[in-house]
XYZ file of C-alpha atoms in Angstrom:
660
model
C -3.963 25.972 41.341
C -5.312 28.866 43.374
C -6.194 30.795 40.237
C -7.962 27.823 38.679
C -9.983 27.242 41.838
C -11.087 30.878 41.837
C -12.011 30.764 38.148
C -13.967 27.547 38.624
C -15.950 28.940 41.536
C -16.765 32.149 39.665
C -17.882 30.190 36.619
C -20.075 27.903 38.731
C -21.696 30.419 41.077
C -21.432 33.546 38.986
C -25.206 33.791 38.605
C -25.682 34.933 42.216
C -22.900 37.545 41.930
C -23.571 40.436 44.335
C -25.896 38.354 46.501
C -23.021 36.038 47.378
C -20.358 37.610 49.609
C -18.112 34.588 49.045
C -18.153 35.321 45.314
C -17.125 38.909 45.971
C -14.325 37.791 48.287
C -12.962 35.313 45.763
C -13.220 37.832 42.929
C -11.208 40.315 45.011
C -8.457 37.721 45.522
C -9.163 37.015 49.211
C -8.647 33.578 50.682
C -11.139 31.655 52.783
C -10.913 28.504 54.959
C -12.214 26.110 52.350
C -9.650 27.267 49.850
C -6.811 26.943 52.386
C -7.835 23.372 53.105
C -7.956 22.509 49.434
C -4.573 24.113 48.755
C -3.053 22.264 51.705
C -4.209 18.982 50.192
C -2.800 19.983 46.840
C 0.630 20.754 48.295
C 0.949 17.381 50.010
C 3.451 15.044 48.408
C 1.792 12.930 45.750
C 2.112 9.157 45.822
C 4.887 7.519 43.812
C 5.337 4.021 42.491
C 7.320 3.147 45.631
C 4.217 3.765 47.778
C 2.292 1.089 45.877
C 5.067 -1.527 45.978
C 6.470 -1.346 49.527
C 8.224 -4.732 49.513
C 9.363 -4.934 45.911
C 12.975 -5.705 44.974
C 14.625 -3.055 42.810
C 16.599 -4.294 39.809
C 19.079 -1.906 38.172
C 21.178 -2.322 35.058
C 24.851 -1.234 34.917
C 24.003 2.213 33.474
C 21.421 3.117 36.132
C 23.407 5.918 37.771
C 24.097 7.646 34.465
C 20.457 7.314 33.395
C 19.164 8.836 36.648
C 21.594 11.760 36.445
C 20.630 12.426 32.835
C 16.932 12.368 33.710
C 17.316 14.936 36.506
C 19.378 17.139 34.201
C 16.670 16.916 31.561
C 13.969 17.926 34.073
C 15.992 20.946 35.209
C 16.683 22.000 31.632
C 12.992 21.872 30.687
C 11.935 23.816 33.742
C 14.554 26.533 33.306
C 13.660 26.954 29.633
C 10.000 27.527 30.540
C 10.752 29.828 33.462
C 13.070 31.955 31.339
C 10.222 32.494 28.888
C 12.250 31.418 25.864
C 9.242 31.069 23.598
C 7.776 34.358 24.853
C 10.855 36.567 24.539
C 12.134 35.149 21.270
C 8.962 34.354 19.382
C 6.118 36.254 21.024
C 4.296 33.128 22.154
C 1.850 33.046 25.042
C 3.551 32.763 28.466
C 3.951 29.269 29.823
C 3.858 28.986 33.632
C 5.385 25.641 34.602
C 4.970 23.792 37.857
C 8.151 23.445 39.873
C 9.881 20.072 39.400
C 9.256 19.018 43.018
C 5.504 19.273 42.348
C 5.831 16.580 39.666
C 8.937 14.508 40.389
C 11.079 13.221 43.215
C 14.262 15.234 43.618
C 17.697 13.624 43.955
C 17.547 13.411 47.774
C 14.052 11.914 47.733
C 15.140 9.408 45.082
C 18.129 8.262 47.133
C 15.973 8.004 50.262
C 13.337 5.983 48.399
C 15.790 3.356 47.172
C 18.092 3.299 50.209
C 16.034 1.022 52.420
C 15.175 -1.574 49.801
C 16.786 -4.772 48.605
C 18.510 -3.874 45.338
C 19.616 -6.287 42.647
C 22.370 -4.594 40.680
C 23.068 -6.271 37.363
C 26.605 -5.945 36.043
C 28.524 -6.736 32.890
C 30.807 -9.719 32.476
C 34.156 -9.584 34.221
C 33.372 -7.957 37.580
C 35.457 -8.599 40.664
C 34.963 -12.229 41.854
C 35.277 -11.024 45.444
C 32.402 -8.573 45.123
C 29.028 -8.889 46.768
C 27.095 -12.026 45.691
C 24.684 -9.808 43.767
C 27.546 -8.525 41.573
C 29.822 -11.555 41.515
C 31.338 -12.943 38.339
C 30.127 -16.519 37.769
C 33.018 -17.393 35.427
C 31.215 -15.947 32.440
C 32.792 -13.567 29.965
C 31.988 -12.177 26.542
C 32.709 -14.474 23.641
C 34.933 -13.654 20.726
C 33.569 -11.427 17.983
C 34.959 -11.557 14.488
C 34.718 -7.868 13.605
C 38.440 -7.693 12.810
C 38.221 -10.601 10.385
C 35.119 -9.132 8.730
C 36.886 -5.830 8.095
C 40.338 -7.129 7.089
C 41.161 -7.417 3.421
C 41.999 -10.948 2.325
C 40.769 -12.633 5.531
C 37.818 -15.013 5.347
C 35.676 -14.695 8.446
C 34.269 -18.204 8.105
C 37.732 -19.770 8.100
C 38.448 -17.833 11.296
C 35.232 -19.123 12.880
C 36.000 -22.727 11.944
C 39.495 -22.429 13.426
C 38.172 -20.844 16.630
C 35.589 -23.612 17.098
C 38.278 -26.279 16.750
C 40.459 -24.434 19.265
C 37.618 -24.262 21.803
C 36.913 -27.983 21.387
C 40.583 -28.742 21.902
C 40.310 -27.022 25.299
C 37.390 -29.215 26.311
C 34.509 -26.799 25.715
C 31.143 -27.578 24.190
C 30.570 -25.149 21.322
C 27.072 -23.966 20.408
C 26.379 -21.965 17.245
C 23.303 -19.806 17.948
C 21.300 -18.328 15.062
C 18.083 -16.325 14.966
C 16.244 -18.725 12.646
C 16.581 -22.372 11.670
C 17.113 -21.384 8.035
C 20.009 -19.119 8.983
C 21.467 -21.982 11.010
C 21.392 -24.370 8.066
C 22.997 -21.751 5.849
C 25.741 -21.022 8.392
C 26.437 -24.728 8.896
C 26.718 -25.212 5.139
C 29.205 -22.364 4.745
C 31.335 -23.518 7.709
C 31.373 -27.078 6.336
C 33.073 -25.742 3.201
C 35.827 -24.435 5.480
C 36.513 -27.741 7.211
C 34.161 -27.696 10.205
C 32.295 -30.873 11.076
C 28.529 -30.866 10.561
C 26.939 -29.580 13.790
C 24.283 -31.448 15.768
C 21.016 -29.560 16.063
C 19.672 -29.089 19.608
C 16.466 -27.582 20.937
C 18.025 -25.540 23.757
C 21.208 -25.098 25.777
C 20.054 -27.602 28.395
C 20.046 -30.364 25.805
C 23.513 -29.333 24.619
C 25.056 -29.644 28.083
C 24.532 -33.433 28.128
C 25.809 -34.163 24.621
C 29.334 -35.014 23.528
C 31.921 -32.294 23.138
C 33.328 -33.815 19.958
C 31.025 -32.059 17.499
C 29.724 -28.487 17.480
C 26.068 -27.901 18.305
C 23.520 -25.766 16.429
C 20.598 -24.051 18.169
C 17.970 -21.464 17.301
C 18.408 -18.880 20.065
C 17.671 -15.166 20.075
C 21.093 -14.077 21.342
C 22.671 -10.830 20.195
C 26.133 -11.791 21.448
C 27.875 -14.995 22.447
C 29.640 -15.839 25.707
C 31.985 -18.360 27.271
C 31.758 -20.192 30.605
C 33.795 -22.977 32.233
C 32.815 -25.748 29.852
C 30.551 -23.988 27.367
C 31.097 -21.505 24.532
C 28.221 -19.943 22.600
C 28.990 -18.206 19.293
C 26.095 -16.039 18.162
C 25.209 -15.346 14.558
C 25.861 -11.642 15.065
C 29.379 -12.359 16.336
C 30.188 -13.795 12.906
C 28.162 -11.692 10.509
C 27.668 -8.437 12.379
C 24.351 -6.991 13.533
C 21.431 -8.898 12.104
C 17.825 -7.910 12.634
C 15.015 -10.432 12.493
C 11.483 -9.723 11.393
C 8.620 -11.812 12.796
C 6.719 -13.681 10.147
C 3.955 -11.588 8.669
C 0.531 -13.081 9.048
C -1.574 -13.392 5.951
C -3.935 -10.560 5.304
C -7.566 -11.293 5.954
C -10.470 -9.661 4.219
C -11.233 -7.759 7.419
C -7.834 -6.053 7.229
C -8.609 -4.369 3.930
C -10.022 -0.849 4.291
C -12.388 0.142 1.504
C -11.788 3.406 -0.273
C -15.120 4.835 0.849
C -13.868 5.130 4.429
C -11.152 7.552 3.291
C -13.439 9.782 1.235
C -14.348 13.140 2.687
C -16.998 15.599 1.597
C -15.775 17.635 -1.371
C -13.425 15.002 -2.829
C -13.469 14.571 -6.590
C -14.308 11.067 -7.774
C -14.679 9.322 -11.120
C -17.560 6.985 -11.960
C -16.820 4.442 -14.663
C -19.956 5.386 -16.646
C -20.667 8.992 -15.697
C -17.231 10.597 -15.272
C -16.016 13.246 -12.821
C -18.246 14.175 -9.884
C -17.920 15.552 -6.369
C -18.522 13.324 -3.357
C -21.066 14.849 -0.943
C -21.446 12.138 1.671
C -23.333 8.997 2.647
C -27.099 9.097 2.497
C -29.863 6.567 3.069
C -32.593 6.616 0.430
C -35.755 4.551 0.122
C -36.408 2.673 -3.110
C -39.324 0.269 -3.622
C -40.055 0.516 0.070
C -36.572 -0.581 1.186
C -33.732 1.606 2.579
C -30.393 1.697 0.759
C -27.093 3.195 1.875
C -25.740 5.258 -1.005
C -22.876 7.609 -1.824
C -24.251 10.979 -2.879
C -22.301 12.487 -5.806
C -22.834 15.902 -7.391
C -22.636 16.186 -11.187
C -23.209 19.096 -13.521
C -26.983 19.324 -13.670
C -27.949 16.821 -11.006
C -27.142 14.365 -8.253
C -26.295 10.689 -8.520
C -26.767 8.099 -5.779
C -24.439 5.087 -5.954
C -25.374 2.067 -3.783
C -22.544 1.243 -1.409
C -22.312 -2.311 -2.766
C -21.333 -0.900 -6.186
C -18.426 1.165 -4.885
C -16.016 -0.663 -7.242
C -17.368 1.595 -10.013
C -15.912 4.608 -8.193
C -12.300 5.786 -8.023
C -10.459 8.888 -6.899
C -9.833 11.699 -9.329
C -6.118 11.590 -10.142
C -5.376 15.212 -9.318
C -5.469 17.570 -6.356
C -7.310 20.184 -8.402
C -10.483 21.203 -6.565
C -12.019 23.286 -9.382
C -12.130 20.584 -12.039
C -15.018 20.675 -14.489
C -17.721 18.216 -13.433
C -19.240 16.008 -16.111
C -22.913 16.322 -17.040
C -25.173 13.409 -16.232
C -26.308 11.848 -19.494
C -23.836 13.950 -21.522
C -21.456 12.653 -24.193
C -18.258 14.435 -23.094
C -17.125 11.629 -20.778
C -17.851 8.914 -23.341
C -15.969 10.891 -26.007
C -12.893 11.188 -23.809
C -13.013 7.472 -23.055
C -13.229 6.636 -26.786
C -10.189 8.815 -27.596
C -8.231 7.213 -24.794
C -9.091 3.704 -26.000
C -7.801 4.597 -29.462
C -4.563 5.962 -28.059
C -4.134 2.908 -25.845
C -4.501 0.628 -28.867
C -1.747 2.562 -30.648
C 0.542 2.352 -27.631
C -0.249 -1.337 -27.219
C 0.829 -1.976 -30.794
C 4.176 -0.310 -30.147
C 4.661 -2.219 -26.911
C 3.847 -5.555 -28.504
C 6.421 -4.866 -31.208
C 9.100 -4.044 -28.628
C 8.218 -7.104 -26.573
C 8.374 -9.385 -29.591
C 11.821 -8.100 -30.580
C 13.161 -8.609 -27.059
C 11.845 -12.167 -26.977
C 13.948 -12.934 -30.051
C 17.153 -11.642 -28.443
C 19.478 -13.888 -26.488
C 21.584 -13.024 -23.466
C 24.126 -14.939 -21.392
C 22.632 -17.431 -18.959
C 23.772 -16.320 -15.515
C 23.383 -18.608 -12.517
C 24.481 -18.100 -8.931
C 27.578 -20.107 -7.918
C 26.390 -22.147 -4.938
C 29.118 -21.798 -2.337
C 30.329 -18.300 -3.167
C 26.805 -16.924 -3.509
C 25.762 -18.365 -0.148
C 28.768 -16.726 1.459
C 27.991 -13.399 -0.236
C 24.361 -13.558 0.924
C 25.515 -14.227 4.479
C 27.175 -10.807 4.514
C 23.792 -9.107 4.282
C 23.259 -7.784 7.843
C 19.470 -8.201 7.849
C 16.889 -10.857 7.263
C 15.268 -10.386 3.870
C 11.681 -9.180 3.944
C 9.155 -11.259 2.054
C 8.887 -8.729 -0.777
C 12.649 -8.380 -0.981
C 13.191 -12.150 -1.125
C 10.556 -12.450 -3.860
C 12.237 -9.683 -5.883
C 15.639 -11.351 -5.541
C 14.236 -14.707 -6.656
C 12.567 -13.033 -9.645
C 15.826 -11.343 -10.696
C 17.768 -14.595 -10.362
C 15.152 -16.306 -12.518
C 15.414 -13.587 -15.171
C 19.208 -13.874 -15.315
C 19.037 -17.627 -15.807
C 16.424 -17.742 -18.591
C 18.747 -16.840 -21.492
C 16.825 -13.742 -22.592
C 17.636 -10.113 -21.776
C 16.214 -9.166 -18.401
C 14.281 -5.898 -18.187
C 12.929 -5.723 -14.653
C 11.677 -2.745 -12.661
C 11.995 -2.948 -8.862
C 9.892 -0.358 -7.019
C 10.261 0.327 -3.312
C 10.554 3.178 -0.850
C 13.930 4.569 0.225
C 15.581 2.149 2.653
C 13.346 -0.817 1.770
C 16.207 -2.877 0.308
C 16.309 -2.213 -3.452
C 20.095 -1.855 -3.429
C 20.496 -5.375 -2.024
C 18.615 -6.724 -5.045
C 21.093 -4.930 -7.292
C 24.071 -6.154 -5.265
C 23.112 -9.795 -5.685
C 22.461 -9.407 -9.404
C 25.826 -7.658 -9.775
C 27.568 -10.465 -7.880
C 26.151 -13.135 -10.192
C 27.038 -11.205 -13.357
C 30.542 -10.269 -12.182
C 31.350 -13.809 -11.037
C 30.306 -14.996 -14.505
C 32.985 -12.760 -16.036
C 30.713 -9.965 -17.273
C 30.940 -6.271 -16.552
C 28.304 -4.490 -14.490
C 27.476 -0.791 -14.866
C 25.632 0.955 -12.025
C 24.221 4.281 -13.245
C 22.877 6.868 -10.779
C 21.722 10.481 -11.294
C 24.147 12.359 -9.000
C 27.810 12.100 -8.081
C 26.829 12.076 -4.419
C 24.631 9.024 -4.887
C 27.376 7.440 -6.994
C 29.795 7.889 -4.132
C 27.338 6.313 -1.709
C 26.743 3.288 -3.946
C 30.468 2.920 -4.600
C 31.186 2.682 -0.872
C 28.334 0.165 -0.459
C 29.611 -2.057 -3.270
C 33.216 -1.915 -2.065
C 32.144 -2.907 1.451
C 30.016 -5.869 0.320
C 32.557 -7.198 -2.202
C 35.544 -6.867 0.148
C 37.813 -9.911 -0.076
C 36.272 -11.190 -3.322
C 38.097 -11.281 -6.679
C 35.886 -8.497 -8.051
C 37.350 -5.122 -9.031
C 35.117 -2.108 -8.454
C 35.946 1.345 -9.753
C 34.794 4.678 -11.167
C 37.326 5.138 -14.019
C 36.691 5.214 -17.777
C 39.931 3.473 -18.710
C 39.220 0.432 -16.600
C 35.825 0.072 -18.257
C 37.292 0.107 -21.744
C 40.120 -2.386 -21.167
C 38.064 -4.655 -18.896
C 40.163 -4.317 -15.744
C 37.097 -3.097 -13.823
C 34.325 -5.616 -13.247
C 31.769 -3.289 -11.634
C 31.740 0.432 -12.446
C 29.624 2.945 -10.531
C 28.971 6.367 -12.037
C 26.541 9.018 -13.181
C 25.009 9.536 -16.633
C 28.580 10.042 -17.875
C 28.700 6.247 -18.208
C 26.045 6.552 -20.905
C 28.200 8.786 -23.102
C 29.024 7.542 -26.589
C 32.745 7.794 -25.860
C 32.405 5.169 -23.101
C 33.062 1.699 -24.450
C 32.556 -1.430 -22.351
C 34.719 -4.492 -22.827
C 32.080 -7.091 -21.878
C 29.005 -5.358 -20.430
C 26.437 -7.890 -19.261
C 24.286 -6.107 -16.658
C 23.110 -2.509 -16.441
C 21.660 -1.331 -13.109
C 19.842 2.016 -13.288
C 18.982 3.718 -9.998
C 16.289 6.445 -9.915
C 15.638 6.431 -13.665
C 13.206 9.349 -13.359
C 16.137 11.767 -12.973
C 17.628 10.976 -16.389
C 16.889 13.052 -19.489
C 15.624 12.079 -22.928
C 19.115 11.728 -24.432
C 20.099 9.385 -21.637
C 16.989 7.265 -22.240
C 17.846 6.968 -25.941
C 21.356 5.825 -25.053
C 19.880 3.256 -22.673
C 17.787 1.859 -25.524
C 20.949 1.347 -27.579
C 22.758 -0.339 -24.699
C 20.074 -2.746 -23.597
C 19.289 -4.627 -26.784
C 21.044 -7.777 -25.622
C 22.120 -7.084 -22.031
C 20.338 -7.528 -18.750
C 18.774 -4.350 -17.337
C 17.641 -3.849 -13.746
C 15.935 -0.560 -12.836
C 15.590 0.465 -9.189
C 13.305 3.337 -8.267
C 11.046 4.708 -5.566
C 9.017 6.889 -7.965
C 8.873 5.467 -11.508
C 7.962 7.837 -14.334
C 4.556 7.113 -15.947
C 6.071 5.575 -19.086
C 8.278 3.207 -17.132
C 5.392 2.243 -14.880
C 3.168 1.751 -17.916
C 5.663 -0.633 -19.493
C 5.839 -2.611 -16.267
C 2.108 -2.773 -15.682
C 1.467 -3.801 -19.291
C 3.858 -6.725 -18.951
C 6.551 -5.537 -21.356
C 8.887 -4.947 -18.426
C 8.813 -7.262 -15.463
C 7.771 -5.597 -12.223
C 8.695 -6.346 -8.604
C 7.369 -4.378 -5.645
C 9.077 -4.059 -2.257
C 6.398 -2.657 0.037
C 7.506 -4.181 3.344
C 9.821 -1.984 5.441
C 12.896 -3.580 7.059
C 12.676 -4.677 10.672
C 14.616 -1.663 11.916
C 12.350 0.782 10.108
C 9.866 2.063 12.664
C 6.631 3.725 11.659
C 7.030 7.463 11.132
C 5.452 9.516 13.904
C 4.298 12.974 12.845
C 3.483 15.830 15.224
C 1.992 19.196 14.282
C 2.316 21.921 16.907
C 2.980 25.656 17.327
C 6.607 26.703 17.248
C 7.999 25.672 20.617
C 11.756 26.090 21.182
C 11.749 23.717 24.146
C 10.304 20.900 22.026
C 12.753 21.633 19.209
C 15.728 21.658 21.565
C 14.606 18.389 23.087
C 14.092 16.702 19.702
C 17.477 17.783 18.333
C 19.396 16.974 21.516
C 17.693 13.599 21.925
C 18.597 12.651 18.356
C 22.199 13.677 18.898
C 22.511 11.848 22.235
C 21.443 8.593 20.625
C 24.005 9.041 17.862
C 21.624 10.153 15.107
C 21.291 13.178 12.840
C 18.460 15.602 12.043
C 17.053 17.583 9.123
C 15.771 21.105 9.786
C 13.846 22.247 6.690
C 12.774 25.861 6.147
C 10.538 26.918 3.226
C 12.719 29.764 1.911
C 16.437 30.470 1.682
C 15.801 33.807 3.416
C 14.579 31.903 6.491
C 17.836 30.028 6.994
C 19.683 32.884 8.725
C 17.037 33.296 11.446
C 16.848 29.562 12.078
C 20.644 29.274 12.176
C 20.803 32.077 14.762
C 18.158 30.369 16.877
C 19.964 27.006 16.732
C 23.329 28.591 17.561
C 21.864 30.183 20.693
C 19.710 27.343 21.967
C 21.669 24.216 20.968
C 25.267 25.454 20.668
C 26.606 21.939 21.235
C 25.211 20.754 17.881
C 27.232 20.916 14.672
C 25.081 22.571 11.993
C 25.632 22.884 8.228
C 23.479 24.550 5.561
C 22.355 23.469 2.088
C 20.104 25.086 -0.529
C 19.552 25.051 -4.268
C 21.436 28.272 -5.052
C 24.753 26.861 -3.869
C 27.318 25.837 -6.538
C 26.961 22.120 -7.334
C 30.440 21.280 -6.087
C 29.858 23.087 -2.784
C 26.469 21.441 -2.349
C 28.033 18.039 -2.940
C 30.714 18.755 -0.323
C 28.034 19.784 2.192
C 25.897 16.704 1.604
C 28.942 14.432 1.682
C 30.067 15.894 5.000
C 26.605 15.391 6.471
C 26.405 11.855 5.096
C 29.799 11.065 6.656
C 28.510 12.185 10.069
C 30.627 15.322 10.423
C 27.531 17.378 11.347
C 24.505 16.767 13.566
C 21.919 18.941 11.792
C 21.419 19.741 8.112
C 19.655 23.108 7.842
C 18.236 23.342 4.345
C 15.354 24.064 2.045
C 13.338 21.297 0.405
C 16.440 20.259 -1.544
C 16.810 17.339 0.873
C 14.093 15.481 -1.054
C 16.648 14.573 -3.755
C 16.593 10.929 -2.696
C 19.888 10.479 -0.861
C 19.638 7.644 1.636
C 21.028 8.815 5.002
C 20.036 6.018 7.419
C 21.429 7.866 10.423
C 19.060 10.853 9.990
C 15.900 10.042 11.924
C 14.398 13.407 12.871
C 12.885 15.951 10.484
C 11.741 19.381 11.621
């Protein structure tokens, strides 16, 4: 503060220089009364929130003490890292001179003194000592029963357990309320429980209404409760108690015209653009020109041999150039090169269209088994999905169910980003086909992804009469209903007993020979392709209508927007990011551009975050070793995966939330 004051005074009054003795004194580092007064003010204790709310009641949750201790530890750690000059000594960065913590925060003694003289409301969990202070007393409430054991036990139906528990509670004189996040989920839950012998529940608007109704029938309410509870004469069973964690998305409002951002707003000077009539040009900027005495806002575009001004209202004639190349040859205004290229492309498109029409006509003549969802069993299977379907996901599922029931071979492409719910679409299609007695083959590009899908399918189909495996023999003799594997499933030596549905994940990773084998397989079977990045040919078939296309563009409710920060290398920030991710139970990627960089980064991480478990991966590792590394990271055995760009292979690791 003293240095900044001196610099500010010199900058302000530097013009007088030698004529100002005060300037000379400050420049020499001497103090003066005005500075002392200012510094005294600066060193006074700053106001805190407590100073602005003198009579407020403090409300603390049960984990308050731990949270406060962790916060003070975090402050000390940051300060010590800066004082020790970590970034300066290790990486040659500019010195960082931090303020002492007591200049910015209350210390532990000040914190305790600030809260000591106030009325504090200390919230506590269920089951505290009934003789405790009134502010912590147990009012006969306790957590309700969860059905996690039943959900995870082979051969046990969770809905039968729920129905039996409700009857037991009613026998003990309790009103039972089934609480669901949405009214639709409530109707679905009531329908499933009715199949297991539970009386139809009475719908209520809130708990107050339920307290005056009869105890003879269960009650159904739409309440946003994560967990249920029990009191003297009331028991609330939440939807999540039965089905596990469920996340609810608020309804998406319809898009208005004002929400749509035109492409012109994202253009920057120097971008290559394509005009429908004139070809490739370079966008210069917006310019107002006068024509016939009136001003017009136009986009200025450079072409070979001249400029072109496009009125802003005709922007639909303009599109981005489909390449990042900045030295592309610009078309000549009035030339024939662009028109010649367009004519050749039209001819080629007509040839391709003829081939596509032939393929489409042949597929329309084929027949396939009509597959329809069994009402009760399908509803129960859907209830196991631990999320609420997004609008795009629900539309894709409905489209797939419609394709399976039409009696013709399905050939649908489902596009969506990683984690947007494509696998759930495949799971429901597989359930319908398997319950109809047909075999399902799930083909993925890598053994690691096959292992991940296998675990997902086994978990969702637990307790159902569906056999899932990864063995060739079971495919041939029909003992396996759903087989998950790599391109080995497409080998000619693999024979299916009754294949009815083929699910292909990430088709872009398969080679030409695999694609030819797929063509042989899918003449009269249903085919569902799931991908985040379709190859041009596959996308072309979908966009031309030969293959049906579904898009899942809405992220799930638990998918937060990605926040990206660009900054100089700062070890303190890196330590904080990695430790924060680990403390909340997550994992991190640390990506370096070259394999030769991994040793230095590993040494840095070992010194600065020794408590983290770190494992390496790069493209020069043997495939089996790389698979073991990725499997171990996927299973949560390590906190940080230090790797090159090999992590972009498409493996879905939901627990990894930080990328450096």
